Amino acid sequence: MKRRLIFASLLLPSLLAIAQEAKPAQPVVRVVRCGTLIHPSNGQVQHNVLITVEGERVRQVEENSNASAGNQVIDLSDHTCLPGLVDAHTHVLLQGDITAQDYDEQLLKQSVAYRAILATQSVRRALENGFTTIRDVETEGAGYADVDLKRAINRGVIPGPRMQVATRAMDVTGAYPLLGYGPDNARKAVREQISFGADWIKVYSDRSYFVRDNGILDDIPTFTMDELRAIVDEAHRQHHKVASHAMALNGVHNSVEAGVNSIEHGNYISDADIKTMVQKNIYYVPTIYVGEYVAAGRAAAGAKVWLDMIKIHEETFRRALKGGVKIVFGTDVGGFDWKINAAKEFPYMVKYGMTPLQAIRSATTTAADMSNDIGEILPGKFADLVALKGDPLNNIELLQQIDFVMKGGEVAKH
Ligand SMILES: [Zn+2]
């Protein structure tokens, strides 16, 4: 690993210099005509819109414009355009794990190199489904391969979304994946992951779920509060954020108290913790569809709790929505097969109480918490844009039929 680092640091500056020299003096200008453009932030809808893109960013957005821009126009006048979507919970290095056997098969029998090759398909699928940004929350035994995938995408080697990566994730000894315990070791692990290129630190805060007689989903918390606080403090000290896998009472409570940035899954969240999440601006990435996807298989393998967790999850989602928690779109794709379009998550959010606009917002403006440059089609933002036929504000299912994708001004699907 050390040798690789030295090699990379020697090679990087020269590659960057070549890339800069090769760039044309004038950025490419492209013009896109959209029949309809949705602005998720305020729900405003514009018609007959001309979007001028310069290089990787939006330069101008004009409504009812028939002016010939003097550039070739990408004609989407029979389409509805909206900002590129964000999936804030993916696993590009995993190809579905309903059962422990599926999981072991990939982690124990496949090489990291082979899994990285499969992941190049995953990232391409994500982009073609309209996800121009993803937050990949751990590699599931594939080390730092997510950093390499991100690098390959950024260098134009393979097509894929913008990526924020979490590398290896952290759990306690005796759980998974193995890690030494104690606040000092926790801090050390955070430093190591950041040094290898982690954007986010992912922690597993609970496990061993069971439903109490009063219907509350209970768990065994993993880290002590001292350990969890050390992880959050070290990550924040280095301007990195922490995503916490927390499905039940104690995992969520401890994570929220420690001040993580996002709660992943959150099948059960107490009312008190919902209030704290609002106060501390901690967002909720519910990943509903995957719960339904794995429940039957896991119940058949003996863990019936997964079926109960679906009902508890819906009730929590409704309380979180009502309580004003920031809800960000995330699917756990990779936990289910990448051949399934992750946009299947949208109808579940609507079924659980969101309006279609709120669901779209969760994958655009609300998710822009991750980067100021995404989530809206406005001058200065990245030209990340998707288009479909019909009106997703009336039919949320249509988001599974995106047929045009632009990322950073480059057409990825047409
Ligand atoms: Zn996950």
Short mmCIF file of C-alpha atoms and ligand atoms in Angstrom, two decimals:
data_model
loop_
_atom_site.label_atom_id
_atom_site.label_comp_id
_atom_site.label_asym_id
_atom_site.label_seq_id
_atom_site.Cartn_x
_atom_site.Cartn_y
_atom_site.Cartn_z
CA MET A 1 0.00 0.00 0.00
CA LYS A 2 2.84 2.32 0.85
CA ARG A 3 4.52 1.75 -2.50
CA ARG A 4 1.28 2.44 -4.29
CA LEU A 5 0.88 5.75 -2.49
CA ILE A 6 4.34 6.96 -3.49
CA PHE A 7 3.71 5.90 -7.05
CA ALA A 8 0.40 7.73 -7.12
CA SER A 9 1.86 10.91 -5.64
CA LEU A 10 4.67 10.97 -8.21
CA LEU A 11 2.36 10.30 -11.08
CA LEU A 12 -0.49 12.63 -10.15
CA PRO A 13 1.05 16.07 -10.77
CA SER A 14 2.32 15.09 -14.22
CA LEU A 15 -1.04 13.60 -15.21
CA LEU A 16 -2.82 16.72 -14.02
CA ALA A 17 -0.45 18.89 -16.04
CA ILE A 18 -1.15 16.85 -19.17
CA ALA A 19 -4.90 17.04 -18.57
CA GLN A 20 -4.72 20.82 -18.21
CA GLU A 21 -2.62 21.27 -21.34
CA ALA A 22 -4.99 19.10 -23.34
CA LYS A 23 -8.02 21.22 -22.42
CA PRO A 24 -9.28 23.48 -25.20
CA ALA A 25 -9.02 27.21 -24.51
CA GLN A 26 -12.78 27.70 -24.95
CA PRO A 27 -15.18 25.51 -22.96
CA VAL A 28 -17.73 23.63 -25.06
CA VAL A 29 -21.12 25.35 -25.23
CA ARG A 30 -24.22 23.18 -25.50
CA VAL A 31 -27.86 24.19 -25.59
CA VAL A 32 -30.71 22.02 -24.33
CA ARG A 33 -34.37 22.78 -25.04
CA CYS A 34 -36.75 21.36 -22.44
CA GLY A 35 -40.54 21.26 -22.95
CA THR A 36 -40.88 21.57 -19.18
CA LEU A 37 -38.32 22.24 -16.46
CA ILE A 38 -39.05 21.40 -12.82
CA HIS A 39 -37.35 23.42 -10.07
CA PRO A 40 -37.62 21.15 -7.05
CA SER A 41 -36.67 23.81 -4.47
CA ASN A 42 -39.92 25.76 -4.87
CA GLY A 43 -41.94 23.44 -7.11
CA GLN A 44 -41.92 26.03 -9.90
CA VAL A 45 -42.43 24.65 -13.41
CA GLN A 46 -41.17 26.50 -16.50
CA HIS A 47 -42.15 25.79 -20.09
CA ASN A 48 -40.22 25.90 -23.35
CA VAL A 49 -36.93 26.44 -21.59
CA LEU A 50 -33.56 26.94 -23.24
CA ILE A 51 -30.67 25.87 -21.02
CA THR A 52 -27.22 27.01 -22.10
CA VAL A 53 -24.38 24.92 -20.74
CA GLU A 54 -20.79 26.10 -20.81
CA GLY A 55 -18.26 23.41 -20.02
CA GLU A 56 -19.54 21.49 -17.03
CA ARG A 57 -21.84 24.21 -15.69
CA VAL A 58 -25.16 25.87 -16.48
CA ARG A 59 -24.67 29.38 -17.89
CA GLN A 60 -28.23 30.50 -18.58
CA VAL A 61 -31.84 29.34 -18.17
CA GLU A 62 -34.40 31.17 -20.34
CA GLU A 63 -38.15 30.56 -20.45
CA ASN A 64 -40.25 30.88 -23.63
CA SER A 65 -37.14 31.47 -25.62
CA ASN A 66 -37.20 30.82 -29.33
CA ALA A 67 -33.92 32.54 -29.97
CA SER A 68 -31.52 30.56 -32.06
CA ALA A 69 -28.48 30.32 -29.91
CA GLY A 70 -26.16 29.67 -32.82
CA ASN A 71 -25.28 26.35 -31.27
CA GLN A 72 -26.63 22.93 -31.98
CA VAL A 73 -29.68 22.40 -29.78
CA ILE A 74 -30.39 19.13 -27.98
CA ASP A 75 -34.12 18.94 -28.51
CA LEU A 76 -36.06 17.72 -25.48
CA SER A 77 -39.15 19.81 -26.25
CA ASP A 78 -41.41 16.80 -25.68
CA HIS A 79 -39.69 15.99 -22.36
CA THR A 80 -39.80 17.10 -18.75
CA CYS A 81 -36.37 18.02 -17.41
CA LEU A 82 -35.25 18.05 -13.83
CA PRO A 83 -31.91 18.18 -12.01
CA GLY A 84 -29.80 15.01 -11.96
CA LEU A 85 -30.85 12.72 -9.12
CA VAL A 86 -28.86 11.84 -6.02
CA ASP A 87 -28.81 8.40 -4.42
CA ALA A 88 -27.28 8.98 -0.99
CA HIS A 89 -26.98 5.31 -0.04
CA THR A 90 -25.40 2.91 -2.51
CA HIS A 91 -22.92 0.01 -2.49
CA VAL A 92 -21.35 -0.16 -5.92
CA LEU A 93 -19.10 -3.06 -4.87
CA LEU A 94 -21.99 -5.27 -3.80
CA GLN A 95 -24.32 -7.12 -6.16
CA GLY A 96 -27.31 -7.98 -3.96
CA ASP A 97 -27.32 -9.77 -0.61
CA ILE A 98 -30.70 -11.11 0.45
CA THR A 99 -29.13 -13.82 2.55
CA ALA A 100 -25.87 -14.23 4.44
CA GLN A 101 -24.91 -16.78 1.80
CA ASP A 102 -25.20 -14.22 -1.03
CA TYR A 103 -23.01 -11.93 0.99
CA ASP A 104 -20.35 -14.49 1.91
CA GLU A 105 -20.17 -15.66 -1.70
CA GLN A 106 -19.05 -12.18 -2.81
CA LEU A 107 -16.83 -11.36 0.14
CA LEU A 108 -15.08 -14.71 0.42
CA LYS A 109 -15.00 -16.13 -3.11
CA GLN A 110 -14.61 -13.11 -5.38
CA SER A 111 -11.40 -11.12 -5.68
CA VAL A 112 -11.51 -7.38 -5.10
CA ALA A 113 -10.38 -6.92 -8.72
CA TYR A 114 -13.36 -8.92 -10.03
CA ARG A 115 -15.73 -7.04 -7.74
CA ALA A 116 -14.31 -3.74 -9.03
CA ILE A 117 -14.99 -4.88 -12.60
CA LEU A 118 -18.61 -5.62 -11.65
CA ALA A 119 -18.75 -2.22 -9.94
CA THR A 120 -17.93 -0.48 -13.22
CA GLN A 121 -21.27 -1.87 -14.44
CA SER A 122 -23.01 -0.67 -11.26
CA VAL A 123 -21.84 2.92 -11.66
CA ARG A 124 -22.80 2.96 -15.35
CA ARG A 125 -26.28 1.67 -14.46
CA ALA A 126 -26.65 4.33 -11.77
CA LEU A 127 -25.78 7.09 -14.25
CA GLU A 128 -28.05 5.73 -16.98
CA ASN A 129 -30.92 5.54 -14.50
CA GLY A 130 -30.50 9.27 -13.87
CA PHE A 131 -28.38 9.27 -10.72
CA THR A 132 -25.66 11.80 -11.49
CA THR A 133 -24.40 11.81 -7.89
CA ILE A 134 -24.14 8.95 -5.43
CA ARG A 135 -22.86 8.61 -1.91
CA ASP A 136 -21.41 5.12 -1.64
CA VAL A 137 -21.48 4.10 1.99
CA GLU A 138 -18.86 1.36 2.27
CA THR A 139 -17.21 -1.24 0.08
CA GLU A 140 -18.23 -4.39 2.01
CA GLY A 141 -14.82 -5.98 2.20
CA ALA A 142 -13.42 -4.45 -0.99
CA GLY A 143 -11.04 -2.11 0.86
CA TYR A 144 -10.50 1.23 -0.83
CA ALA A 145 -11.71 0.16 -4.28
CA ASP A 146 -14.44 2.84 -4.15
CA VAL A 147 -11.73 5.53 -4.17
CA ASP A 148 -10.32 4.00 -7.37
CA LEU A 149 -13.76 3.84 -9.01
CA LYS A 150 -14.33 7.49 -8.17
CA ARG A 151 -10.92 8.36 -9.60
CA ALA A 152 -11.59 6.40 -12.82
CA ILE A 153 -14.91 8.22 -13.28
CA ASN A 154 -13.40 11.64 -12.59
CA ARG A 155 -10.64 10.96 -15.13
CA GLY A 156 -13.16 9.88 -17.76
CA VAL A 157 -11.88 6.27 -17.87
CA ILE A 158 -15.37 4.85 -17.20
CA PRO A 159 -18.83 6.46 -17.21
CA GLY A 160 -20.43 6.96 -13.81
CA PRO A 161 -21.93 9.45 -11.39
CA ARG A 162 -20.13 11.91 -9.16
CA MET A 163 -19.16 9.88 -6.11
CA GLN A 164 -18.71 10.53 -2.44
CA VAL A 165 -17.17 7.46 -0.85
CA ALA A 166 -16.95 6.00 2.64
CA THR A 167 -14.34 3.25 2.02
CA ARG A 168 -14.35 0.50 4.67
CA ALA A 169 -16.85 1.51 7.39
CA MET A 170 -16.37 0.86 11.08
CA ASP A 171 -17.78 -1.62 13.55
CA VAL A 172 -16.68 -3.15 16.84
CA THR A 173 -14.70 -6.30 17.53
CA GLY A 174 -16.93 -9.36 17.35
CA ALA A 175 -19.30 -7.67 14.95
CA TYR A 176 -18.46 -6.96 11.33
CA PRO A 177 -16.15 -5.88 9.76
CA LEU A 178 -13.59 -6.50 12.46
CA LEU A 179 -11.95 -3.55 14.11
CA GLY A 180 -10.14 -2.96 17.36
CA TYR A 181 -12.08 -1.11 20.02
CA GLY A 182 -11.51 1.90 22.23
CA PRO A 183 -11.71 5.63 21.40
CA ASP A 184 -8.03 5.79 20.42
CA ASN A 185 -8.34 2.95 17.92
CA ALA A 186 -11.56 4.44 16.59
CA ARG A 187 -9.79 7.74 15.98
CA LYS A 188 -6.90 5.92 14.31
CA ALA A 189 -9.31 4.12 11.96
CA VAL A 190 -10.94 7.42 10.98
CA ARG A 191 -7.53 8.92 10.21
CA GLU A 192 -6.54 5.91 8.13
CA GLN A 193 -9.73 5.96 6.07
CA ILE A 194 -9.47 9.69 5.43
CA SER A 195 -5.82 9.31 4.39
CA PHE A 196 -6.88 6.70 1.82
CA GLY A 197 -9.53 8.98 0.33
CA ALA A 198 -12.75 8.55 2.33
CA ASP A 199 -15.16 11.48 1.93
CA TRP A 200 -17.49 10.11 4.58
CA ILE A 201 -16.95 7.92 7.61
CA LYS A 202 -19.54 5.17 7.90
CA VAL A 203 -20.24 3.52 11.23
CA TYR A 204 -22.43 0.58 12.17
CA SER A 205 -24.15 1.69 15.36
CA ASP A 206 -26.44 -1.24 16.07
CA ARG A 207 -27.23 -4.90 15.34
CA SER A 208 -29.32 -7.87 16.56
CA TYR A 209 -32.79 -6.41 16.13
CA PHE A 210 -35.88 -7.50 18.04
CA VAL A 211 -39.35 -6.11 18.55
CA ARG A 212 -40.39 -5.43 22.14
CA ASP A 213 -43.93 -6.15 23.42
CA ASN A 214 -44.71 -2.42 23.13
CA GLY A 215 -43.82 -2.51 19.41
CA ILE A 216 -40.54 -0.61 19.70
CA LEU A 217 -37.66 -2.00 17.63
CA ASP A 218 -34.78 -2.67 20.01
CA ASP A 219 -31.16 -3.56 19.26
CA ILE A 220 -27.70 -4.09 20.67
CA PRO A 221 -25.66 -0.92 20.23
CA THR A 222 -22.16 -1.51 18.89
CA PHE A 223 -19.83 1.31 19.96
CA THR A 224 -19.70 2.86 23.43
CA MET A 225 -20.59 6.55 23.55
CA ASP A 226 -16.91 7.37 24.11
CA GLU A 227 -15.97 5.50 20.93
CA LEU A 228 -18.78 7.01 18.88
CA ARG A 229 -17.96 10.54 20.08
CA ALA A 230 -14.29 9.99 19.23
CA ILE A 231 -15.19 8.90 15.69
CA VAL A 232 -17.49 11.88 15.11
CA ASP A 233 -15.03 14.32 16.67
CA GLU A 234 -12.09 13.06 14.61
CA ALA A 235 -14.08 13.09 11.36
CA HIS A 236 -15.48 16.58 11.99
CA ARG A 237 -12.08 17.88 13.06
CA GLN A 238 -10.88 16.93 9.55
CA HIS A 239 -14.02 18.40 7.91
CA HIS A 240 -15.49 15.03 7.03
CA LYS A 241 -19.00 13.81 7.79
CA VAL A 242 -20.28 10.69 9.50
CA ALA A 243 -23.06 8.42 8.23
CA SER A 244 -24.46 6.01 10.79
CA HIS A 245 -26.13 2.71 10.02
CA ALA A 246 -28.75 2.80 12.76
CA MET A 247 -31.98 0.85 12.44
CA ALA A 248 -33.36 0.82 15.94
CA LEU A 249 -33.76 2.52 19.32
CA ASN A 250 -30.25 2.59 20.81
CA GLY A 251 -28.28 2.81 17.60
CA VAL A 252 -30.23 5.86 16.48
CA HIS A 253 -30.22 7.48 19.93
CA ASN A 254 -26.47 7.07 20.46
CA SER A 255 -25.70 8.30 16.92
CA VAL A 256 -27.87 11.38 17.30
CA GLU A 257 -26.36 12.15 20.72
CA ALA A 258 -22.84 11.78 19.29
CA GLY A 259 -23.74 14.21 16.50
CA VAL A 260 -23.42 12.13 13.33
CA ASN A 261 -24.54 13.78 10.08
CA SER A 262 -26.97 11.18 8.78
CA ILE A 263 -29.02 8.26 10.05
CA GLU A 264 -29.09 5.39 7.54
CA HIS A 265 -32.19 3.17 7.46
CA GLY A 266 -33.71 4.39 10.77
CA ASN A 267 -36.49 1.81 10.90
CA TYR A 268 -37.37 3.01 14.38
CA ILE A 269 -36.63 6.53 15.63
CA SER A 270 -38.12 7.80 18.89
CA ASP A 271 -40.01 11.12 18.97
CA ALA A 272 -37.29 12.63 21.17
CA ASP A 273 -34.59 11.66 18.66
CA ILE A 274 -36.67 13.07 15.79
CA LYS A 275 -36.64 16.42 17.61
CA THR A 276 -32.88 16.23 18.15
CA MET A 277 -32.34 15.39 14.47
CA VAL A 278 -34.21 18.56 13.48
CA GLN A 279 -32.26 20.65 16.01
CA LYS A 280 -28.87 19.29 14.93
CA ASN A 281 -29.72 19.18 11.20
CA ILE A 282 -29.09 15.44 11.06
CA TYR A 283 -30.71 13.93 8.01
CA TYR A 284 -32.58 10.70 7.55
CA VAL A 285 -31.85 8.30 4.67
CA PRO A 286 -34.70 5.80 5.02
CA THR A 287 -33.95 3.16 2.29
CA ILE A 288 -37.48 1.75 2.25
CA TYR A 289 -37.51 -0.46 -0.84
CA VAL A 290 -34.51 -2.60 0.19
CA GLY A 291 -36.32 -3.54 3.41
CA GLU A 292 -39.18 -4.99 1.39
CA TYR A 293 -36.73 -6.61 -1.01
CA VAL A 294 -34.75 -8.53 1.64
CA ALA A 295 -37.57 -9.18 4.15
CA ALA A 296 -39.15 -12.27 2.58
CA GLY A 297 -35.79 -13.98 1.99
CA ARG A 298 -34.48 -13.21 5.46
CA ALA A 299 -37.76 -14.27 7.10
CA ALA A 300 -37.62 -17.57 5.19
CA ALA A 301 -34.09 -18.03 6.56
CA GLY A 302 -35.51 -17.69 10.09
CA ALA A 303 -35.33 -13.94 10.84
CA LYS A 304 -39.03 -12.98 10.94
CA VAL A 305 -38.18 -9.64 12.55
CA TRP A 306 -37.47 -8.24 9.06
CA LEU A 307 -41.18 -8.46 8.21
CA ASP A 308 -42.16 -6.54 11.39
CA MET A 309 -39.49 -3.95 10.59
CA ILE A 310 -41.31 -2.92 7.40
CA LYS A 311 -44.41 -1.78 9.35
CA ILE A 312 -42.32 -0.06 12.00
CA HIS A 313 -40.37 1.69 9.25
CA GLU A 314 -43.48 3.15 7.64
CA GLU A 315 -44.74 4.48 10.94
CA THR A 316 -41.33 6.07 11.66
CA PHE A 317 -41.13 7.62 8.19
CA ARG A 318 -44.53 9.27 8.68
CA ARG A 319 -43.51 10.69 12.09
CA ALA A 320 -40.17 11.95 10.74
CA LEU A 321 -41.89 13.63 7.79
CA LYS A 322 -44.44 15.29 10.08
CA GLY A 323 -41.70 16.27 12.53
CA GLY A 324 -39.77 18.14 9.85
CA VAL A 325 -36.69 15.92 9.64
CA LYS A 326 -34.63 16.45 6.51
CA ILE A 327 -35.24 13.27 4.50
CA VAL A 328 -32.68 12.43 1.79
CA PHE A 329 -33.24 9.86 -0.94
CA GLY A 330 -31.15 6.71 -0.54
CA THR A 331 -31.79 3.15 -1.65
CA ASP A 332 -29.07 0.72 -0.50
CA VAL A 333 -28.82 -0.49 -4.12
CA GLY A 334 -26.14 -3.16 -4.11
CA GLY A 335 -28.04 -4.58 -1.14
CA PHE A 336 -30.45 -5.42 -3.95
CA ASP A 337 -29.49 -6.23 -7.52
CA TRP A 338 -28.12 -3.33 -9.58
CA LYS A 339 -30.28 -4.49 -12.48
CA ILE A 340 -33.26 -3.15 -10.51
CA ASN A 341 -33.67 0.58 -11.02
CA ALA A 342 -33.10 2.31 -7.66
CA ALA A 343 -35.76 4.87 -8.62
CA LYS A 344 -38.22 2.23 -7.38
CA GLU A 345 -37.69 3.91 -4.01
CA PHE A 346 -39.69 7.01 -5.04
CA PRO A 347 -43.16 5.39 -5.10
CA TYR A 348 -42.53 3.98 -1.60
CA MET A 349 -41.81 7.46 -0.27
CA VAL A 350 -45.07 8.67 -1.80
CA LYS A 351 -46.94 5.63 -0.45
CA TYR A 352 -45.57 6.51 3.00
CA GLY A 353 -46.89 10.08 2.87
CA MET A 354 -44.69 12.33 0.73
CA THR A 355 -46.03 14.32 -2.20
CA PRO A 356 -44.23 13.53 -5.49
CA LEU A 357 -42.56 16.96 -5.24
CA GLN A 358 -41.27 16.16 -1.74
CA ALA A 359 -39.92 12.84 -2.99
CA ILE A 360 -38.16 14.54 -5.94
CA ARG A 361 -36.80 17.17 -3.55
CA SER A 362 -35.30 14.43 -1.36
CA ALA A 363 -33.15 13.36 -4.34
CA THR A 364 -32.26 16.87 -5.53
CA THR A 365 -32.42 20.05 -3.40
CA THR A 366 -32.44 18.29 -0.02
CA ALA A 367 -29.58 16.05 -1.10
CA ALA A 368 -27.66 19.16 -2.20
CA ASP A 369 -26.53 19.24 1.41
CA MET A 370 -23.76 17.03 0.03
CA SER A 371 -22.60 19.65 -2.50
CA ASN A 372 -23.68 23.20 -3.31
CA ASP A 373 -23.09 22.58 -7.00
CA ILE A 374 -25.92 20.08 -7.52
CA GLY A 375 -29.68 19.72 -7.01
CA GLU A 376 -30.96 22.60 -9.16
CA ILE A 377 -30.76 23.72 -12.79
CA LEU A 378 -29.57 27.28 -12.21
CA PRO A 379 -26.68 29.38 -13.59
CA GLY A 380 -23.41 28.37 -11.93
CA LYS A 381 -24.54 24.87 -10.89
CA PHE A 382 -23.22 21.70 -12.51
CA ALA A 383 -25.08 20.85 -15.72
CA ASP A 384 -26.46 17.61 -14.27
CA LEU A 385 -29.83 17.09 -15.89
CA VAL A 386 -32.25 14.26 -16.59
CA ALA A 387 -35.36 14.11 -18.76
CA LEU A 388 -38.37 11.86 -19.17
CA LYS A 389 -41.70 11.84 -20.99
CA GLY A 390 -44.74 12.83 -18.93
CA ASP A 391 -45.14 14.59 -15.59
CA PRO A 392 -43.42 13.00 -12.56
CA LEU A 393 -45.26 15.48 -10.29
CA ASN A 394 -48.42 13.56 -11.20
CA ASN A 395 -46.89 10.12 -11.63
CA ILE A 396 -43.83 9.40 -9.54
CA GLU A 397 -43.38 5.99 -11.24
CA LEU A 398 -42.11 7.86 -14.33
CA LEU A 399 -38.77 8.47 -12.62
CA GLN A 400 -37.98 4.83 -13.45
CA GLN A 401 -38.15 5.76 -17.15
CA ILE A 402 -35.52 8.45 -17.54
CA ASP A 403 -34.33 8.47 -21.14
CA PHE A 404 -31.93 11.42 -21.20
CA VAL A 405 -29.02 12.02 -18.84
CA MET A 406 -26.44 14.81 -18.87
CA LYS A 407 -23.66 14.97 -16.29
CA GLY A 408 -21.35 17.96 -16.11
CA GLY A 409 -22.43 19.08 -19.59
CA GLU A 410 -21.65 15.70 -21.17
CA VAL A 411 -24.53 13.62 -22.54
CA ALA A 412 -24.45 10.24 -20.81
CA LYS A 413 -27.66 8.84 -22.28
CA HIS A 414 -29.93 9.99 -25.08
ZN ZN B 1 -26.18 0.01 3.11
#
